[in-house]
Amino acid sequence: MDPQDRHICSHAFEHSQDHHGAVAPPVYQTSIFTFPDLESFSRAQLAERDHFIYSRGLNPTVKLLEDKLAALERGQACKAFASGMGAISATLFSLLKHGDHVLRINQTYGPSVELLDHMARYGVSHDGIGGDQDVSDHLRPETRLIYIESPSSLRMELANLEAISAIARKRGILTLIDNTWATPLFQKPLTHGIDMVVHSLSKYIGGHSDVVGGAVIADAELIDRLFANGHQLLGAALSPHSASLILRGLRTLPVRMAEHQRNALAVARFLADHPQVAAVHHPSLAKGAAADWAARQLHGHSGLLSLALHHPSYSRIANFIDALELMRIGVSWGGYESLALSPMRPDGSGQPLIRLAIGLEHIDDIIDDLERGFAALDR
């Protein structure tokens, strides 16, 4: 793990002596900032992207988080939002117009697809391909954005970021990647030519399942566009209190991600050798071109993976998940606790997978719990 990243997570930009030596950054829990005279207020309004006026725009606690996230991703600027979907919505509404097309690569987060479906009423179209398909074959003259998940959050699919970004730049197409699975510690897409990175801060970066947030990192010009349009006008501003919780999460992110990785690699190996398992989806087990992409792009592996059973059915999947005692059933991931769920429905629709978010419990306890699930498959 890059020592620079450890410094950014723990101390960068904090200037504690400006706050009486406070170890924890202060929470500026205020809606407005006042000015000594009307002239200074008027000057600030003319450059509101650079001044603290109203916390829907800039707030010192939120800005500290934004500075750290931009530095971690090796980007110029960041804008934080009240949720991951707030970040995605602001980006799509800021960048797209009537007649534009979005090409999605790998399985996209479900609510993002729903949002793009709704944007059809405004003349925006979209479709998706796998990361192993040739992007050039699916671009249209009206394609304005390539939206990537790599690794994705269900099958952990990968994509060749450098190849995609090179094609996109030649055609004047922007690229956006959801980097939530890897975090900035394990993947830095901007260094591979991607234009914008989006995160759900609710996951590993927050790290404690007690805060919801999102962020977009890019060059200053793109973030300025997002600030003026998607952030200010849609209003999904991250609160100072939420920003302080995420800053707290950043302090332990390097330590937590190392342990998530250690546990997940042990679980992936255990599942890969289990006779009841037909497939395990985790980048550490990637083969062929995907293995090359993982080696080149990823500096580590997070704790989210999925598995497919031999002879899958809803009842067998439900038996497995319901028998787990340590792992709880819940959406999201990235906190201390291990979680399990399945996208399969009682009517047989949905993918017959079991998704596991491997937490920070002792690995022996996690493996024992998985054995409990396998023992219950055919009860």
mmCIF file of C-alpha atoms in Angstrom, residues 102-329:
data_model
loop_
_atom_site.group_PDB
_atom_site.id
_atom_site.type_symbol
_atom_site.label_atom_id
_atom_site.label_comp_id
_atom_site.label_asym_id
_atom_site.label_seq_id
_atom_site.Cartn_x
_atom_site.Cartn_y
_atom_site.Cartn_z
ATOM 1 C CA VAL A 102 -24.450 6.100 -22.680
ATOM 2 C CA LEU A 103 -22.577 2.819 -23.080
ATOM 3 C CA ARG A 104 -22.442 0.816 -19.853
ATOM 4 C CA ILE A 105 -19.643 -1.698 -19.342
ATOM 5 C CA ASN A 106 -20.219 -4.623 -16.955
ATOM 6 C CA GLN A 107 -23.211 -4.992 -14.692
ATOM 7 C CA THR A 108 -24.166 -1.488 -13.580
ATOM 8 C CA TYR A 109 -25.592 -0.688 -10.143
ATOM 9 C CA GLY A 110 -29.353 -1.267 -10.428
ATOM 10 C CA PRO A 111 -30.581 2.202 -9.397
ATOM 11 C CA SER A 112 -28.191 3.765 -11.928
ATOM 12 C CA VAL A 113 -29.812 1.703 -14.681
ATOM 13 C CA GLU A 114 -33.255 2.765 -13.415
ATOM 14 C CA LEU A 115 -32.175 6.396 -13.542
ATOM 15 C CA LEU A 116 -30.948 6.008 -17.116
ATOM 16 C CA ASP A 117 -34.245 4.330 -18.000
ATOM 17 C CA HIS A 118 -36.080 7.386 -16.627
ATOM 18 C CA MET A 119 -33.801 9.689 -18.591
ATOM 19 C CA ALA A 120 -35.240 8.206 -21.786
ATOM 20 C CA ARG A 121 -38.061 10.738 -21.375
ATOM 21 C CA TYR A 122 -35.409 13.430 -21.874
ATOM 22 C CA GLY A 123 -34.027 11.728 -24.970
ATOM 23 C CA VAL A 124 -31.036 9.964 -23.377
ATOM 24 C CA SER A 125 -30.472 6.329 -24.420
ATOM 25 C CA HIS A 126 -28.238 3.625 -22.989
ATOM 26 C CA ASP A 127 -27.241 0.002 -23.378
ATOM 27 C CA GLY A 128 -24.674 -2.303 -21.849
ATOM 28 C CA ILE A 129 -21.927 -4.751 -22.757
ATOM 29 C CA GLY A 130 -19.468 -6.938 -20.876
ATOM 30 C CA GLY A 131 -15.924 -5.879 -20.170
ATOM 31 C CA ASP A 132 -14.663 -8.641 -22.447
ATOM 32 C CA GLN A 133 -16.441 -7.189 -25.500
ATOM 33 C CA ASP A 134 -14.929 -4.767 -28.016
ATOM 34 C CA VAL A 135 -16.041 -1.278 -27.026
ATOM 35 C CA SER A 136 -15.527 0.108 -30.528
ATOM 36 C CA ASP A 137 -18.218 -2.173 -31.921
ATOM 37 C CA HIS A 138 -20.851 -0.659 -29.623
ATOM 38 C CA LEU A 139 -20.126 3.061 -29.787
ATOM 39 C CA ARG A 140 -22.516 5.302 -31.684
ATOM 40 C CA PRO A 141 -22.003 8.755 -33.190
ATOM 41 C CA GLU A 142 -24.124 10.083 -30.309
ATOM 42 C CA THR A 143 -22.269 8.244 -27.517
ATOM 43 C CA ARG A 144 -21.164 10.840 -24.980
ATOM 44 C CA LEU A 145 -20.347 8.746 -21.929
ATOM 45 C CA ILE A 146 -18.887 5.307 -21.175
ATOM 46 C CA TYR A 147 -19.962 4.210 -17.693
ATOM 47 C CA ILE A 148 -17.842 1.399 -16.253
ATOM 48 C CA GLU A 149 -17.932 -0.809 -13.177
ATOM 49 C CA SER A 150 -14.627 -2.615 -12.719
ATOM 50 C CA PRO A 151 -14.687 -4.638 -10.596
ATOM 51 C CA SER A 152 -18.481 -4.757 -10.607
ATOM 52 C CA SER A 153 -20.397 -5.456 -7.429
ATOM 53 C CA LEU A 154 -22.151 -8.736 -8.273
ATOM 54 C CA ARG A 155 -19.905 -10.819 -10.513
ATOM 55 C CA MET A 156 -16.803 -8.701 -9.872
ATOM 56 C CA GLU A 157 -16.321 -8.293 -13.628
ATOM 57 C CA LEU A 158 -13.263 -6.447 -14.891
ATOM 58 C CA ALA A 159 -12.554 -4.208 -17.864
ATOM 59 C CA ASN A 160 -9.416 -2.963 -19.621
ATOM 60 C CA LEU A 161 -9.383 0.639 -18.400
ATOM 61 C CA GLU A 162 -6.445 1.835 -20.484
ATOM 62 C CA ALA A 163 -7.852 0.417 -23.722
ATOM 63 C CA ILE A 164 -11.324 1.843 -23.081
ATOM 64 C CA SER A 165 -10.025 5.282 -22.124
ATOM 65 C CA ALA A 166 -7.764 5.421 -25.197
ATOM 66 C CA ILE A 167 -10.687 4.664 -27.526
ATOM 67 C CA ALA A 168 -12.914 7.159 -25.732
ATOM 68 C CA ARG A 169 -10.392 9.998 -25.883
ATOM 69 C CA LYS A 170 -9.886 9.548 -29.620
ATOM 70 C CA ARG A 171 -13.637 9.975 -30.104
ATOM 71 C CA GLY A 172 -14.169 12.761 -27.569
ATOM 72 C CA ILE A 173 -16.216 10.542 -25.240
ATOM 73 C CA LEU A 174 -16.063 10.945 -21.466
ATOM 74 C CA THR A 175 -15.409 7.937 -19.238
ATOM 75 C CA LEU A 176 -16.826 7.369 -15.753
ATOM 76 C CA ILE A 177 -16.021 4.456 -13.442
ATOM 77 C CA ASP A 178 -17.592 3.291 -10.201
ATOM 78 C CA ASN A 179 -14.526 2.504 -8.079
ATOM 79 C CA THR A 180 -16.389 1.571 -4.886
ATOM 80 C CA TRP A 181 -15.298 -2.101 -4.895
ATOM 81 C CA ALA A 182 -11.576 -1.338 -4.955
ATOM 82 C CA THR A 183 -11.435 1.989 -3.075
ATOM 83 C CA PRO A 184 -8.716 4.479 -4.039
ATOM 84 C CA LEU A 185 -6.198 2.354 -2.137
ATOM 85 C CA PHE A 186 -6.500 -0.643 -4.447
ATOM 86 C CA GLN A 187 -7.250 1.037 -7.802
ATOM 87 C CA LYS A 188 -6.625 4.501 -9.239
ATOM 88 C CA PRO A 189 -8.565 4.698 -12.516
ATOM 89 C CA LEU A 190 -7.554 8.278 -13.312
ATOM 90 C CA THR A 191 -3.962 7.090 -13.699
ATOM 91 C CA HIS A 192 -5.215 4.672 -16.380
ATOM 92 C CA GLY A 193 -6.825 7.436 -18.436
ATOM 93 C CA ILE A 194 -10.376 7.407 -17.013
ATOM 94 C CA ASP A 195 -11.946 10.882 -16.761
ATOM 95 C CA MET A 196 -14.167 10.554 -13.673
ATOM 96 C CA VAL A 197 -14.371 8.295 -10.640
ATOM 97 C CA VAL A 198 -17.492 7.859 -8.520
ATOM 98 C CA HIS A 199 -17.679 6.287 -5.053
ATOM 99 C CA SER A 200 -20.360 5.236 -2.654
ATOM 100 C CA LEU A 201 -18.789 6.540 0.540
ATOM 101 C CA SER A 202 -21.284 4.410 2.470
ATOM 102 C CA LYS A 203 -19.151 1.334 1.776
ATOM 103 C CA TYR A 204 -15.462 0.819 2.640
ATOM 104 C CA ILE A 205 -14.506 4.476 2.884
ATOM 105 C CA GLY A 206 -17.107 5.197 5.583
ATOM 106 C CA GLY A 207 -16.484 1.700 6.829
ATOM 107 C CA HIS A 208 -18.854 1.454 9.797
ATOM 108 C CA SER A 209 -22.343 1.094 8.251
ATOM 109 C CA ASP A 210 -23.474 4.306 9.926
ATOM 110 C CA VAL A 211 -23.277 6.928 7.169
ATOM 111 C CA VAL A 212 -24.479 7.414 3.585
ATOM 112 C CA GLY A 213 -22.533 9.491 1.088
ATOM 113 C CA GLY A 214 -21.088 9.696 -2.407
ATOM 114 C CA ALA A 215 -18.295 11.454 -4.269
ATOM 115 C CA VAL A 216 -17.047 12.230 -7.770
ATOM 116 C CA ILE A 217 -13.365 12.883 -8.497
ATOM 117 C CA ALA A 218 -12.064 14.305 -11.801
ATOM 118 C CA ASP A 219 -10.148 17.247 -13.205
ATOM 119 C CA ALA A 220 -11.043 20.706 -11.967
ATOM 120 C CA GLU A 221 -13.050 21.659 -15.072
ATOM 121 C CA LEU A 222 -15.348 18.646 -14.845
ATOM 122 C CA ILE A 223 -15.886 19.058 -11.114
ATOM 123 C CA ASP A 224 -16.655 22.733 -11.691
ATOM 124 C CA ARG A 225 -19.394 21.691 -14.134
ATOM 125 C CA LEU A 226 -20.766 19.262 -11.581
ATOM 126 C CA PHE A 227 -20.692 21.898 -8.854
ATOM 127 C CA ALA A 228 -22.545 24.480 -10.911
ATOM 128 C CA ASN A 229 -25.224 22.139 -12.220
ATOM 129 C CA GLY A 230 -25.659 18.750 -10.608
ATOM 130 C CA HIS A 231 -24.553 19.685 -7.098
ATOM 131 C CA GLN A 232 -25.975 23.159 -6.591
ATOM 132 C CA LEU A 233 -29.240 22.667 -8.456
ATOM 133 C CA LEU A 234 -30.100 19.071 -7.519
ATOM 134 C CA GLY A 235 -29.135 19.814 -3.922
ATOM 135 C CA ALA A 236 -27.809 16.422 -2.775
ATOM 136 C CA ALA A 237 -25.238 18.029 -0.474
ATOM 137 C CA LEU A 238 -23.338 15.930 2.055
ATOM 138 C CA SER A 239 -23.916 17.125 5.621
ATOM 139 C CA PRO A 240 -20.956 18.233 7.774
ATOM 140 C CA HIS A 241 -21.770 15.536 10.337
ATOM 141 C CA SER A 242 -21.762 12.809 7.678
ATOM 142 C CA ALA A 243 -18.494 14.176 6.311
ATOM 143 C CA SER A 244 -16.950 13.932 9.783
ATOM 144 C CA LEU A 245 -17.987 10.275 10.065
ATOM 145 C CA ILE A 246 -16.443 9.533 6.671
ATOM 146 C CA LEU A 247 -13.257 11.366 7.655
ATOM 147 C CA ARG A 248 -13.134 9.137 10.720
ATOM 148 C CA GLY A 249 -13.510 6.110 8.444
ATOM 149 C CA LEU A 250 -10.642 7.280 6.246
ATOM 150 C CA ARG A 251 -8.251 7.241 9.211
ATOM 151 C CA THR A 252 -8.519 3.450 9.474
ATOM 152 C CA LEU A 253 -9.136 2.662 5.788
ATOM 153 C CA PRO A 254 -5.619 1.269 5.085
ATOM 154 C CA VAL A 255 -5.756 -1.001 8.132
ATOM 155 C CA ARG A 256 -9.300 -2.174 7.438
ATOM 156 C CA MET A 257 -8.721 -2.848 3.750
ATOM 157 C CA ALA A 258 -5.672 -4.975 4.518
ATOM 158 C CA GLU A 259 -7.812 -7.150 6.797
ATOM 159 C CA HIS A 260 -10.777 -7.255 4.382
ATOM 160 C CA GLN A 261 -8.328 -8.454 1.738
ATOM 161 C CA ARG A 262 -6.757 -11.084 3.972
ATOM 162 C CA ASN A 263 -10.138 -12.542 4.958
ATOM 163 C CA ALA A 264 -11.592 -12.385 1.436
ATOM 164 C CA LEU A 265 -8.630 -14.155 -0.151
ATOM 165 C CA ALA A 266 -8.949 -16.965 2.410
ATOM 166 C CA VAL A 267 -12.696 -17.244 1.739
ATOM 167 C CA ALA A 268 -12.202 -17.193 -2.037
ATOM 168 C CA ARG A 269 -9.703 -20.054 -1.814
ATOM 169 C CA PHE A 270 -11.996 -22.006 0.525
ATOM 170 C CA LEU A 271 -14.978 -21.609 -1.813
ATOM 171 C CA ALA A 272 -12.963 -22.408 -4.948
ATOM 172 C CA ASP A 273 -12.120 -25.812 -3.458
ATOM 173 C CA HIS A 274 -15.583 -26.586 -2.087
ATOM 174 C CA PRO A 275 -17.477 -29.425 -3.846
ATOM 175 C CA GLN A 276 -20.818 -27.587 -3.617
ATOM 176 C CA VAL A 277 -19.498 -24.500 -5.436
ATOM 177 C CA ALA A 278 -19.679 -24.227 -9.216
ATOM 178 C CA ALA A 279 -17.967 -20.828 -9.529
ATOM 179 C CA VAL A 280 -16.439 -18.093 -7.396
ATOM 180 C CA HIS A 281 -16.417 -14.507 -8.650
ATOM 181 C CA HIS A 282 -13.484 -12.527 -7.230
ATOM 182 C CA PRO A 283 -10.698 -10.758 -9.150
ATOM 183 C CA SER A 284 -8.045 -12.736 -7.286
ATOM 184 C CA LEU A 285 -9.326 -15.801 -9.185
ATOM 185 C CA ALA A 286 -9.599 -14.121 -12.601
ATOM 186 C CA LYS A 287 -8.194 -15.938 -15.619
ATOM 187 C CA GLY A 288 -7.067 -14.984 -19.118
ATOM 188 C CA ALA A 289 -7.273 -11.339 -20.129
ATOM 189 C CA ALA A 290 -9.169 -10.446 -16.931
ATOM 190 C CA ALA A 291 -6.243 -11.724 -14.862
ATOM 191 C CA ASP A 292 -3.905 -9.445 -16.819
ATOM 192 C CA TRP A 293 -6.206 -6.461 -16.203
ATOM 193 C CA ALA A 294 -6.385 -7.265 -12.494
ATOM 194 C CA ALA A 295 -2.600 -7.497 -12.247
ATOM 195 C CA ARG A 296 -2.137 -4.175 -14.039
ATOM 196 C CA GLN A 297 -4.967 -2.167 -12.453
ATOM 197 C CA LEU A 298 -5.539 -3.523 -8.959
ATOM 198 C CA HIS A 299 -3.136 -3.060 -6.072
ATOM 199 C CA GLY A 300 -5.216 -5.235 -3.777
ATOM 200 C CA HIS A 301 -8.540 -6.998 -3.364
ATOM 201 C CA SER A 302 -11.526 -5.978 -1.287
ATOM 202 C CA GLY A 303 -13.928 -8.256 0.571
ATOM 203 C CA LEU A 304 -16.883 -8.432 -1.830
ATOM 204 C CA LEU A 305 -17.333 -11.667 -3.817
ATOM 205 C CA SER A 306 -20.050 -13.980 -5.068
ATOM 206 C CA LEU A 307 -20.485 -17.687 -5.657
ATOM 207 C CA ALA A 308 -22.658 -19.970 -7.727
ATOM 208 C CA LEU A 309 -23.802 -23.332 -6.377
ATOM 209 C CA HIS A 310 -24.026 -26.554 -8.279
ATOM 210 C CA HIS A 311 -27.741 -27.232 -8.930
ATOM 211 C CA PRO A 312 -28.831 -23.726 -7.898
ATOM 212 C CA SER A 313 -32.441 -23.064 -6.941
ATOM 213 C CA TYR A 314 -34.126 -20.438 -4.814
ATOM 214 C CA SER A 315 -34.800 -22.930 -2.022
ATOM 215 C CA ARG A 316 -31.173 -24.104 -1.856
ATOM 216 C CA ILE A 317 -29.868 -20.540 -1.901
ATOM 217 C CA ALA A 318 -32.374 -19.549 0.797
ATOM 218 C CA ASN A 319 -31.409 -22.565 2.909
ATOM 219 C CA PHE A 320 -27.744 -21.556 2.691
ATOM 220 C CA ILE A 321 -28.282 -17.912 3.588
ATOM 221 C CA ASP A 322 -30.893 -18.546 6.290
ATOM 222 C CA ALA A 323 -28.569 -20.990 8.065
ATOM 223 C CA LEU A 324 -25.814 -18.412 8.479
ATOM 224 C CA GLU A 325 -25.441 -17.099 12.012
ATOM 225 C CA LEU A 326 -22.449 -14.788 11.857
ATOM 226 C CA MET A 327 -23.313 -13.273 8.491
ATOM 227 C CA ARG A 328 -26.437 -11.173 8.445
ATOM 228 C CA ILE A 329 -28.748 -10.545 5.505
#
